[in-house]
């Protein structure tokens, strides 16, 4: 039985992430979405529990996926979960340098852990959590690049930033 970890910050989860996850689910027996707690929660828009929930609410019919948050090194968490594969999404060439460095460092730390890159559908090639936050929060423009629950969460943040009641 092969367990794969799909790690990331997921701040917030996008349809690009969910596309990669759906591909991983067909390839591996068990997939654990590993949501990084990060070093400093102030660096993320959503806290770890919210980021986990926003992914969980989109699992639909997948039976072989779980979502957990983790802290510390990814290789240690992979060992704990008995995972032998790390899944990362690869979009444009610009992702490559960072992903290459991370994969090599993780291999250096644990040579039994293999990193596998999956490409999302091309319609999500330019989707990133970072850009989503800029468009939705700075610009208050909406896109269909995030699932409905994330759209709702971003709307709530905008309302609260405007000082409006959330009810
Ligand atoms: O979605 P992201 O922000 O690109 O995900 C990055 C993440 C969380 C996978 C990466 O920062 C990570 O693995 N953090 C855990 C700490 C760690 O193991 N660092 C060394 C990896 S080279």
GROMACS .gro file of N, CA and C and ligand atoms in nm:
model
  523
    1UNK      N    1   0.084  -0.120   0.000
    1UNK     CA    2   0.000   0.000   0.000
    1UNK      C    3   0.088   0.126   0.000
    2UNK      N    4   0.064   0.215  -0.093
    2UNK     CA    5   0.146   0.336  -0.104
    2UNK      C    6   0.070   0.457  -0.049
    3UNK      N    7   0.133   0.520   0.049
    3UNK     CA    8   0.075   0.643   0.102
    3UNK      C    9   0.155   0.761   0.049
    4UNK      N   10   0.084   0.859  -0.005
    4UNK     CA   11   0.149   0.980  -0.056
    4UNK      C   12   0.107   1.099   0.029
    5UNK      N   13   0.203   1.189   0.051
    5UNK     CA   14   0.171   1.315   0.119
    5UNK      C   15   0.158   1.422   0.012
    6UNK      N   16   0.057   1.504   0.023
    6UNK     CA   17   0.046   1.621  -0.065
    6UNK      C   18   0.061   1.743   0.026
    7UNK      N   19   0.184   1.793   0.042
    7UNK     CA   20   0.207   1.902   0.137
    7UNK      C   21   0.192   2.040   0.073
    8UNK      N   22   0.160   2.136   0.156
    8UNK     CA   23   0.153   2.274   0.107
    8UNK      C   24   0.104   2.365   0.217
    9UNK      N   25   0.100   2.492   0.185
    9UNK     CA   26   0.049   2.589   0.281
    9UNK      C   27  -0.102   2.603   0.266
   10UNK      N   28  -0.151   2.592   0.144
   10UNK     CA   29  -0.294   2.596   0.115
   10UNK      C   30  -0.362   2.717   0.180
   11UNK      N   31  -0.307   2.835   0.150
   11UNK     CA   32  -0.358   2.958   0.216
   11UNK      C   33  -0.414   3.056   0.112
   12UNK      N   34  -0.531   3.030   0.057
   12UNK     CA   35  -0.620   2.917   0.079
   12UNK      C   36  -0.607   2.815  -0.035
   13UNK      N   37  -0.677   2.700  -0.016
   13UNK     CA   38  -0.679   2.598  -0.120
   13UNK      C   39  -0.746   2.655  -0.246
   14UNK      N   40  -0.692   2.618  -0.361
   14UNK     CA   41  -0.749   2.666  -0.488
   14UNK      C   42  -0.799   2.546  -0.570
   15UNK      N   43  -0.866   2.576  -0.680
   15UNK     CA   44  -0.910   2.466  -0.767
   15UNK      C   45  -0.789   2.397  -0.832
   16UNK      N   46  -0.679   2.470  -0.842
   16UNK     CA   47  -0.555   2.409  -0.893
   16UNK      C   48  -0.507   2.299  -0.799
   17UNK      N   49  -0.506   2.331  -0.668
   17UNK     CA   50  -0.468   2.230  -0.568
   17UNK      C   51  -0.562   2.109  -0.576
   18UNK      N   52  -0.691   2.136  -0.587
   18UNK     CA   53  -0.789   2.026  -0.586
   18UNK      C   54  -0.774   1.940  -0.711
   19UNK      N   55  -0.735   2.004  -0.821
   19UNK     CA   56  -0.710   1.929  -0.945
   19UNK      C   57  -0.592   1.833  -0.925
   20UNK      N   58  -0.485   1.882  -0.865
   20UNK     CA   59  -0.367   1.798  -0.839
   20UNK      C   60  -0.406   1.684  -0.743
   21UNK      N   61  -0.484   1.720  -0.641
   21UNK     CA   62  -0.527   1.620  -0.542
   21UNK      C   63  -0.606   1.508  -0.609
   22UNK      N   64  -0.696   1.544  -0.700
   22UNK     CA   65  -0.779   1.442  -0.765
   22UNK      C   66  -0.691   1.347  -0.847
   23UNK      N   67  -0.585   1.400  -0.906
   23UNK     CA   68  -0.493   1.313  -0.981
   23UNK      C   69  -0.417   1.221  -0.886
   24UNK      N   70  -0.374   1.275  -0.773
   24UNK     CA   71  -0.299   1.194  -0.676
   24UNK      C   72  -0.386   1.080  -0.622
   25UNK      N   73  -0.514   1.109  -0.603
   25UNK     CA   74  -0.606   1.008  -0.548
   25UNK      C   75  -0.620   0.887  -0.638
   26UNK      N   76  -0.607   0.909  -0.768
   26UNK     CA   77  -0.621   0.795  -0.860
   26UNK      C   78  -0.490   0.715  -0.867
   27UNK      N   79  -0.381   0.776  -0.825
   27UNK     CA   80  -0.250   0.711  -0.839
   27UNK      C   81  -0.206   0.635  -0.713
   28UNK      N   82  -0.251   0.682  -0.596
   28UNK     CA   83  -0.200   0.625  -0.471
   28UNK      C   84  -0.314   0.568  -0.386
   29UNK      N   85  -0.279   0.469  -0.304
   29UNK     CA   86  -0.382   0.406  -0.220
   29UNK      C   87  -0.437   0.504  -0.118
   30UNK      N   88  -0.345   0.579  -0.060
   30UNK     CA   89  -0.384   0.672   0.046
   30UNK      C   90  -0.314   0.806   0.021
   31UNK      N   91  -0.388   0.915   0.034
   31UNK     CA   92  -0.326   1.047   0.018
   31UNK      C   93  -0.354   1.129   0.143
   32UNK      N   94  -0.249   1.183   0.200
   32UNK     CA   95  -0.266   1.271   0.316
   32UNK      C   96  -0.231   1.412   0.271
   33UNK      N   97  -0.329   1.501   0.276
   33UNK     CA   98  -0.301   1.641   0.248
   33UNK      C   99  -0.239   1.698   0.374
   34UNK      N  100  -0.113   1.742   0.363
   34UNK     CA  101  -0.039   1.787   0.481
   34UNK      C  102  -0.031   1.940   0.478
   35UNK      N  103  -0.110   2.001   0.562
   35UNK     CA  104  -0.119   2.148   0.564
   35UNK      C  105  -0.014   2.201   0.662
   36UNK      N  106   0.079   2.278   0.608
   36UNK     CA  107   0.188   2.330   0.691
   36UNK      C  108   0.137   2.435   0.790
   37UNK      N  109   0.171   2.415   0.916
   37UNK     CA  110   0.132   2.517   1.016
   37UNK      C  111   0.218   2.641   1.001
   38UNK      N  112   0.334   2.625   0.940
   38UNK     CA  113   0.424   2.738   0.919
   38UNK      C  114   0.497   2.775   1.046
   39UNK      N  115   0.592   2.865   1.033
   39UNK     CA  116   0.670   2.906   1.149
   39UNK      C  117   0.599   3.012   1.231
   40UNK      N  118   0.518   3.088   1.162
   40UNK     CA  119   0.456   3.202   1.227
   40UNK      C  120   0.316   3.221   1.167
   41UNK      N  121   0.215   3.193   1.249
   41UNK     CA  122   0.078   3.194   1.196
   41UNK      C  123   0.038   3.330   1.140
   42UNK      N  124   0.112   3.436   1.180
   42UNK     CA  125   0.077   3.569   1.131
   42UNK      C  126   0.110   3.584   0.983
   43UNK      N  127   0.190   3.489   0.930
   43UNK     CA  128   0.226   3.497   0.788
   43UNK      C  129   0.117   3.445   0.696
   44UNK      N  130   0.018   3.381   0.752
   44UNK     CA  131  -0.088   3.327   0.665
   44UNK      C  132  -0.218   3.404   0.689
   45UNK      N  133  -0.300   3.407   0.585
   45UNK     CA  134  -0.431   3.474   0.597
   45UNK      C  135  -0.523   3.392   0.687
   46UNK      N  136  -0.523   3.259   0.663
   46UNK     CA  137  -0.608   3.170   0.742
   46UNK      C  138  -0.522   3.089   0.840
   47UNK      N  139  -0.575   3.064   0.960
   47UNK     CA  140  -0.497   2.982   1.052
   47UNK      C  141  -0.502   2.836   1.004
   48UNK      N  142  -0.417   2.753   1.063
   48UNK     CA  143  -0.401   2.615   1.014
   48UNK      C  144  -0.533   2.538   1.018
   49UNK      N  145  -0.610   2.555   1.127
   49UNK     CA  146  -0.736   2.480   1.140
   49UNK      C  147  -0.833   2.518   1.028
   50UNK      N  148  -0.837   2.646   0.993
   50UNK     CA  149  -0.927   2.691   0.885
   50UNK      C  150  -0.880   2.637   0.751
   51UNK      N  151  -0.748   2.637   0.731
   51UNK     CA  152  -0.696   2.587   0.602
   51UNK      C  153  -0.726   2.438   0.588
   52UNK      N  154  -0.716   2.363   0.698
   52UNK     CA  155  -0.751   2.220   0.695
   52UNK      C  156  -0.899   2.205   0.660
   53UNK      N  157  -0.983   2.282   0.727
   53UNK     CA  158  -1.128   2.271   0.705
   53UNK      C  159  -1.165   2.305   0.561
   54UNK      N  160  -1.103   2.410   0.507
   54UNK     CA  161  -1.136   2.453   0.371
   54UNK      C  162  -1.100   2.344   0.268
   55UNK      N  163  -0.996   2.265   0.298
   55UNK     CA  164  -0.964   2.152   0.208
   55UNK      C  165  -1.065   2.039   0.233
   56UNK      N  166  -1.085   2.006   0.360
   56UNK     CA  167  -1.173   1.894   0.396
   56UNK      C  168  -1.312   1.906   0.334
   57UNK      N  169  -1.363   2.027   0.333
   57UNK     CA  170  -1.499   2.048   0.281
   57UNK      C  171  -1.508   2.024   0.130
   58UNK      N  172  -1.392   2.004   0.067
   58UNK     CA  173  -1.392   1.982  -0.079
   58UNK      C  174  -1.352   1.842  -0.119
   59UNK      N  175  -1.355   1.750  -0.023
   59UNK     CA  176  -1.308   1.615  -0.056
   59UNK      C  177  -1.411   1.534  -0.133
   60UNK      N  178  -1.537   1.579  -0.127
   60UNK     CA  179  -1.642   1.513  -0.205
   60UNK      C  180  -1.644   1.364  -0.183
   61UNK      N  181  -1.629   1.289  -0.291
   61UNK     CA  182  -1.646   1.144  -0.283
   61UNK      C  183  -1.515   1.069  -0.261
   62UNK      N  184  -1.405   1.141  -0.248
   62UNK     CA  185  -1.278   1.069  -0.228
   62UNK      C  186  -1.278   0.997  -0.094
   63UNK      N  187  -1.250   0.868  -0.100
   63UNK     CA  188  -1.249   0.789   0.023
   63UNK      C  189  -1.107   0.768   0.075
   64UNK      N  190  -1.007   0.795  -0.009
   64UNK     CA  191  -0.869   0.762   0.031
   64UNK      C  192  -0.787   0.887   0.065
   65UNK      N  193  -0.856   0.992   0.107
   65UNK     CA  194  -0.785   1.116   0.141
   65UNK      C  195  -0.815   1.159   0.284
   66UNK      N  196  -0.712   1.207   0.352
   66UNK     CA  197  -0.733   1.271   0.481
   66UNK      C  198  -0.656   1.402   0.480
   67UNK      N  199  -0.693   1.492   0.568
   67UNK     CA  200  -0.629   1.623   0.573
   67UNK      C  201  -0.581   1.648   0.715
   68UNK      N  202  -0.456   1.682   0.729
   68UNK     CA  203  -0.399   1.707   0.862
   68UNK      C  204  -0.305   1.826   0.855
   69UNK      N  205  -0.283   1.891   0.966
   69UNK     CA  206  -0.180   1.995   0.968
   69UNK      C  207  -0.053   1.935   1.028
   70UNK      N  208   0.060   1.992   0.991
   70UNK     CA  209   0.186   1.943   1.047
   70UNK      C  210   0.279   2.060   1.075
   71UNK      N  211   0.373   2.037   1.166
   71UNK     CA  212   0.478   2.136   1.189
   71UNK      C  213   0.611   2.062   1.186
   72UNK      N  214   0.718   2.134   1.179
   72UNK     CA  215   0.849   2.070   1.171
   72UNK      C  216   0.883   2.032   1.029
   73UNK      N  217   0.978   1.942   1.017
   73UNK     CA  218   1.024   1.903   0.883
   73UNK      C  219   0.928   1.805   0.817
   74UNK      N  220   0.910   1.826   0.689
   74UNK     CA  221   0.820   1.741   0.611
   74UNK      C  222   0.867   1.595   0.611
   75UNK      N  223   0.998   1.575   0.601
   75UNK     CA  224   1.050   1.437   0.597
   75UNK      C  225   1.016   1.362   0.727
   76UNK      N  226   1.017   1.432   0.838
   76UNK     CA  227   0.984   1.367   0.965
   76UNK      C  228   0.835   1.331   0.971
   77UNK      N  229   0.755   1.422   0.917
   77UNK     CA  230   0.611   1.397   0.915
   77UNK      C  231   0.580   1.279   0.821
   78UNK      N  232   0.650   1.272   0.709
   78UNK     CA  233   0.630   1.163   0.613
   78UNK      C  234   0.663   1.029   0.679
   79UNK      N  235   0.769   1.027   0.758
   79UNK     CA  236   0.809   0.905   0.829
   79UNK      C  237   0.698   0.863   0.925
   80UNK      N  238   0.647   0.962   0.996
   80UNK     CA  239   0.540   0.936   1.094
   80UNK      C  240   0.415   0.878   1.026
   81UNK      N  241   0.385   0.928   0.906
   81UNK     CA  242   0.266   0.882   0.834
   81UNK      C  243   0.294   0.760   0.748
   82UNK      N  244   0.418   0.709   0.752
   82UNK     CA  245   0.460   0.596   0.668
   82UNK      C  246   0.436   0.626   0.519
   83UNK      N  247   0.462   0.748   0.482
   83UNK     CA  248   0.444   0.788   0.340
   83UNK      C  249   0.576   0.771   0.267
   84UNK      N  250   0.568   0.721   0.144
   84UNK     CA  251   0.691   0.701   0.066
   84UNK      C  252   0.699   0.799  -0.052
   85UNK      N  253   0.593   0.876  -0.072
   85UNK     CA  254   0.589   0.968  -0.186
   85UNK      C  255   0.543   1.106  -0.141
   86UNK      N  256   0.608   1.208  -0.198
   86UNK     CA  257   0.561   1.346  -0.180
   86UNK      C  258   0.505   1.390  -0.314
   87UNK      N  259   0.387   1.445  -0.314
   87UNK     CA  260   0.326   1.496  -0.437
   87UNK      C  261   0.334   1.647  -0.436
   88UNK      N  262   0.382   1.704  -0.544
   88UNK     CA  263   0.381   1.850  -0.558
   88UNK      C  264   0.323   1.884  -0.694
   89UNK      N  265   0.248   1.992  -0.699
   89UNK     CA  266   0.194   2.039  -0.826
   89UNK      C  267   0.300   2.123  -0.896
   90UNK      N  268   0.309   2.109  -1.027
   90UNK     CA  269   0.404   2.189  -1.104
   90UNK      C  270   0.326   2.261  -1.213
   91UNK      N  271   0.338   2.392  -1.212
   91UNK     CA  272   0.264   2.470  -1.312
   91UNK      C  273   0.363   2.517  -1.418
   92UNK      N  274   0.405   2.640  -1.408
   92UNK     CA  275   0.494   2.695  -1.510
   92UNK      C  276   0.639   2.665  -1.477
   93UNK      N  277   0.726   2.699  -1.571
   93UNK     CA  278   0.870   2.680  -1.552
   93UNK      C  279   0.917   2.753  -1.427
   94UNK      N  280   0.851   2.863  -1.395
   94UNK     CA  281   0.892   2.943  -1.279
   94UNK      C  282   0.883   2.866  -1.148
   95UNK      N  283   0.800   2.763  -1.142
   95UNK     CA  284   0.791   2.681  -1.021
   95UNK      C  285   0.915   2.593  -1.004
   96UNK      N  286   0.982   2.567  -1.116
   96UNK     CA  287   1.080   2.459  -1.117
   96UNK      C  288   1.194   2.477  -1.018
   97UNK      N  289   1.255   2.594  -1.017
   97UNK     CA  290   1.374   2.618  -0.935
   97UNK      C  291   1.348   2.587  -0.787
   98UNK      N  292   1.240   2.642  -0.735
   98UNK     CA  293   1.201   2.623  -0.595
   98UNK      C  294   1.170   2.476  -0.568
   99UNK      N  295   1.094   2.416  -0.657
   99UNK     CA  296   1.055   2.276  -0.639
   99UNK      C  297   1.176   2.184  -0.647
  100UNK      N  298   1.267   2.215  -0.738
  100UNK     CA  299   1.387   2.135  -0.756
  100UNK      C  300   1.471   2.138  -0.628
  101UNK      N  301   1.489   2.257  -0.572
  101UNK     CA  302   1.567   2.271  -0.449
  101UNK      C  303   1.503   2.193  -0.334
  102UNK      N  304   1.370   2.206  -0.324
  102UNK     CA  305   1.301   2.139  -0.214
  102UNK      C  306   1.311   1.987  -0.229
  103UNK      N  307   1.290   1.940  -0.351
  103UNK     CA  308   1.295   1.795  -0.375
  103UNK      C  309   1.434   1.741  -0.344
  104UNK      N  310   1.537   1.815  -0.385
  104UNK     CA  311   1.674   1.769  -0.360
  104UNK      C  312   1.706   1.769  -0.211
  105UNK      N  313   1.661   1.872  -0.140
  105UNK     CA  314   1.686   1.878   0.005
  105UNK      C  315   1.613   1.765   0.076
  106UNK      N  316   1.488   1.742   0.036
  106UNK     CA  317   1.413   1.633   0.100
  106UNK      C  318   1.478   1.498   0.070
  107UNK      N  319   1.530   1.481  -0.049
  107UNK     CA  320   1.599   1.356  -0.084
  107UNK      C  321   1.727   1.341  -0.002
  108UNK      N  322   1.795   1.456   0.019
  108UNK     CA  323   1.917   1.455   0.100
  108UNK      C  324   1.884   1.411   0.244
  109UNK      N  325   1.770   1.456   0.293
  109UNK     CA  326   1.730   1.425   0.430
  109UNK      C  327   1.675   1.283   0.444
  110UNK      N  328   1.610   1.235   0.338
  110UNK     CA  329   1.553   1.100   0.340
  110UNK      C  330   1.551   1.044   0.198
  111UNK      N  331   1.646   0.959   0.171
  111UNK     CA  332   1.662   0.910   0.032
  111UNK      C  333   1.552   0.811  -0.007
  112UNK      N  334   1.473   0.765   0.091
  112UNK     CA  335   1.364   0.673   0.057
  112UNK      C  336   1.238   0.744   0.014
  113UNK      N  337   1.236   0.875   0.032
  113UNK     CA  338   1.115   0.953   0.001
  113UNK      C  339   1.128   1.009  -0.140
  114UNK      N  340   1.034   0.975  -0.225
  114UNK     CA  341   1.040   1.019  -0.365
  114UNK      C  342   0.942   1.133  -0.388
  115UNK      N  343   0.988   1.238  -0.455
  115UNK     CA  344   0.896   1.349  -0.488
  115UNK      C  345   0.844   1.331  -0.629
  116UNK      N  346   0.714   1.340  -0.644
  116UNK     CA  347   0.651   1.325  -0.776
  116UNK      C  348   0.575   1.453  -0.809
  117UNK      N  349   0.595   1.502  -0.930
  117UNK     CA  350   0.528   1.627  -0.971
  117UNK      C  351   0.411   1.595  -1.062
  118UNK      N  352   0.298   1.657  -1.031
  118UNK     CA  353   0.180   1.639  -1.115
  118UNK      C  354   0.138   1.776  -1.169
  119UNK      N  355   0.103   1.779  -1.295
  119UNK     CA  356   0.059   1.906  -1.354
  119UNK      C  357  -0.092   1.919  -1.348
  120UNK      N  358  -0.139   2.032  -1.301
  120UNK     CA  359  -0.285   2.051  -1.301
  120UNK      C  360  -0.334   2.077  -1.443
  121UNK      N  361  -0.462   2.071  -1.461
  121UNK     CA  362  -0.522   2.112  -1.588
  121UNK      C  363  -0.470   2.250  -1.626
  122UNK      N  364  -0.448   2.270  -1.755
  122UNK     CA  365  -0.385   2.396  -1.799
  122UNK      C  366  -0.465   2.520  -1.759
  123UNK      N  367  -0.595   2.503  -1.736
  123UNK     CA  368  -0.672   2.622  -1.698
  123UNK      C  369  -0.632   2.675  -1.560
  124UNK      N  370  -0.554   2.595  -1.485
  124UNK     CA  371  -0.509   2.641  -1.353
  124UNK      C  372  -0.360   2.674  -1.350
  125UNK      N  373  -0.298   2.683  -1.467
  125UNK     CA  374  -0.153   2.706  -1.472
  125UNK      C  375  -0.111   2.837  -1.406
  126UNK      N  376  -0.197   2.934  -1.406
  126UNK     CA  377  -0.161   3.064  -1.349
  126UNK      C  378  -0.230   3.089  -1.214
  127UNK      N  379  -0.288   2.984  -1.158
  127UNK     CA  380  -0.358   2.998  -1.029
  127UNK      C  381  -0.260   2.977  -0.915
  128UNK      N  382  -0.250   3.075  -0.827
  128UNK     CA  383  -0.171   3.056  -0.705
  128UNK      C  384  -0.247   3.121  -0.591
  129UNK      N  385  -0.227   3.067  -0.471
  129UNK     CA  386  -0.296   3.123  -0.354
  129UNK      C  387  -0.260   3.271  -0.337
  130UNK      N  388  -0.132   3.300  -0.367
  130UNK     CA  389  -0.083   3.436  -0.351
  130UNK      C  390  -0.161   3.534  -0.440
  131UNK      N  391  -0.176   3.498  -0.567
  131UNK     CA  392  -0.248   3.586  -0.661
  131UNK      C  393  -0.397   3.592  -0.628
  132UNK      N  394  -0.451   3.479  -0.585
  132UNK     CA  395  -0.593   3.477  -0.548
  132UNK      C  396  -0.619   3.579  -0.437
  133UNK      N  397  -0.529   3.582  -0.338
  133UNK     CA  398  -0.547   3.675  -0.225
  133UNK      C  399  -0.540   3.820  -0.274
  134UNK      N  400  -0.449   3.846  -0.366
  134UNK     CA  401  -0.437   3.983  -0.418
  134UNK      C  402  -0.565   4.024  -0.491
  135UNK      N  403  -0.611   3.936  -0.580
  135UNK     CA  404  -0.727   3.971  -0.663
  135UNK      C  405  -0.853   3.987  -0.577
  136UNK      N  406  -0.873   3.890  -0.485
  136UNK     CA  407  -0.996   3.890  -0.407
  136UNK      C  408  -0.994   3.994  -0.294
  137UNK      N  409  -0.877   4.012  -0.233
  137UNK     CA  410  -0.875   4.099  -0.114
  137UNK      C  411  -0.830   4.241  -0.146
  138UNK      N  412  -0.720   4.256  -0.219
  138UNK     CA  413  -0.677   4.392  -0.252
  138UNK      C  414  -0.773   4.454  -0.353
  139UNK      N  415  -0.808   4.373  -0.453
  139UNK     CA  416  -0.889   4.427  -0.562
  139UNK      C  417  -1.037   4.409  -0.542
  140UNK      N  418  -1.074   4.321  -0.444
  140UNK     CA  419  -1.214   4.286  -0.424
  140UNK      C  420  -1.280   4.240  -0.553
  141UNK      N  421  -1.204   4.170  -0.635
  141UNK     CA  422  -1.259   4.109  -0.756
  141UNK      C  423  -1.269   3.959  -0.732
  142UNK      N  424  -1.374   3.895  -0.785
  142UNK     CA  425  -1.391   3.753  -0.761
  142UNK      C  426  -1.351   3.672  -0.884
  143UNK      N  427  -1.299   3.553  -0.861
  143UNK     CA  428  -1.266   3.463  -0.971
  143UNK      C  429  -1.335   3.329  -0.945
  144UNK      N  430  -1.336   3.246  -1.048
  144UNK     CA  431  -1.391   3.110  -1.027
  144UNK      C  432  -1.276   3.010  -1.011
  145UNK      N  433  -1.164   3.059  -0.960
  145UNK     CA  434  -1.046   2.973  -0.946
  145UNK      C  435  -1.034   2.911  -0.808
  146UNK      N  436  -1.129   2.945  -0.721
  146UNK     CA  437  -1.131   2.886  -0.586
  146UNK      C  438  -1.267   2.819  -0.563
  147UNK      N  439  -1.271   2.715  -0.478
  147UNK     CA  440  -1.399   2.651  -0.450
  147UNK      C  441  -1.493   2.745  -0.374
  148UNK      N  442  -1.620   2.707  -0.372
  148UNK     CA  443  -1.725   2.793  -0.317
  148UNK      C  444  -1.699   2.832  -0.170
  149UNK      N  445  -1.652   2.737  -0.089
  149UNK     CA  446  -1.631   2.769   0.053
  149UNK      C  447  -1.519   2.872   0.072
  150UNK      N  448  -1.419   2.869  -0.017
  150UNK     CA  449  -1.310   2.967  -0.007
  150UNK      C  450  -1.363   3.104  -0.051
  151UNK      N  451  -1.446   3.103  -0.156
  151UNK     CA  452  -1.507   3.228  -0.201
  151UNK      C  453  -1.585   3.293  -0.086
  152UNK      N  454  -1.661   3.211  -0.016
  152UNK     CA  455  -1.739   3.261   0.098
  152UNK      C  456  -1.646   3.317   0.206
  153UNK      N  457  -1.539   3.243   0.234
  153UNK     CA  458  -1.446   3.288   0.340
  153UNK      C  459  -1.379   3.420   0.301
  154UNK      N  460  -1.343   3.434   0.174
  154UNK     CA  461  -1.279   3.558   0.129
  154UNK      C  462  -1.377   3.675   0.132
  155UNK      N  463  -1.504   3.646   0.096
  155UNK     CA  464  -1.608   3.751   0.104
  155UNK      C  465  -1.623   3.799   0.248
  156UNK      N  466  -1.620   3.704   0.341
  156UNK     CA  467  -1.635   3.741   0.483
  156UNK      C  468  -1.520   3.831   0.528
  157UNK      N  469  -1.400   3.800   0.483
  157UNK     CA  470  -1.285   3.883   0.520
  157UNK      C  471  -1.302   4.024   0.462
  158UNK      N  472  -1.348   4.031   0.337
  158UNK     CA  473  -1.369   4.163   0.276
  158UNK      C  474  -1.474   4.242   0.354
  159UNK      N  475  -1.584   4.173   0.390
  159UNK     CA  476  -1.690   4.240   0.466
  159UNK      C  477  -1.637   4.291   0.599
  160UNK      N  478  -1.560   4.205   0.665
  160UNK     CA  479  -1.506   4.244   0.795
  160UNK      C  480  -1.404   4.358   0.781
  161UNK      N  481  -1.325   4.355   0.673
  161UNK     CA  482  -1.230   4.465   0.649
  161UNK      C  483  -1.302   4.598   0.624
  162UNK      N  484  -1.422   4.587   0.567
  162UNK     CA  485  -1.501   4.710   0.542
  162UNK      C  486  -1.576   4.754   0.668
  163UNK      N  487  -1.561   4.670   0.772
  163UNK     CA  488  -1.628   4.703   0.898
  163UNK      C  489  -1.775   4.668   0.897
  164UNK      N  490  -1.816   4.580   0.805
  164UNK     CA  491  -1.957   4.541   0.800
  164UNK      C  492  -1.982   4.421   0.889
  165UNK      N  493  -2.107   4.410   0.936
  165UNK     CA  494  -2.147   4.297   1.016
  165UNK      C  495  -2.142   4.171   0.930
  166UNK      N  496  -2.095   4.057   0.987
  166UNK     CA  497  -2.082   3.936   0.907
  166UNK      C  498  -2.212   3.859   0.893
  167UNK      N  499  -2.319   3.898   0.963
  167UNK     CA  500  -2.444   3.823   0.954
  167UNK      C  501  -2.535   3.877   0.845
  168LIG     O1  502   0.244   2.552  -0.067
  168LIG     P1  503   0.386   2.583  -0.036
  168LIG     O2  504   0.395   2.707   0.050
  168LIG     O3  505   0.473   2.592  -0.159
  168LIG     O4  506   0.442   2.459   0.053
  168LIG     C1  507   0.571   2.460   0.103
  168LIG     C2  508   0.592   2.347   0.204
  168LIG     C3  509   0.494   2.359   0.318
  168LIG     C4  510   0.572   2.213   0.137
  168LIG     C5  511   0.739   2.358   0.254
  168LIG     O5  512   0.763   2.485   0.303
  168LIG     C6  513   0.772   2.256   0.362
  168LIG     O6  514   0.793   2.141   0.334
  168LIG     N1  515   0.775   2.303   0.490
  168LIG     C7  516   0.807   2.218   0.602
  168LIG     C8  517   0.948   2.245   0.651
  168LIG     C9  518   1.048   2.164   0.573
  168LIG     O7  519   1.048   2.043   0.571
  168LIG     N2  520   1.137   2.237   0.504
  168LIG    C10  521   1.242   2.177   0.423
  168LIG    C11  522   1.189   2.140   0.287
  168LIG     S1  523   1.317   2.155   0.174
   0.00000   0.00000   0.00000
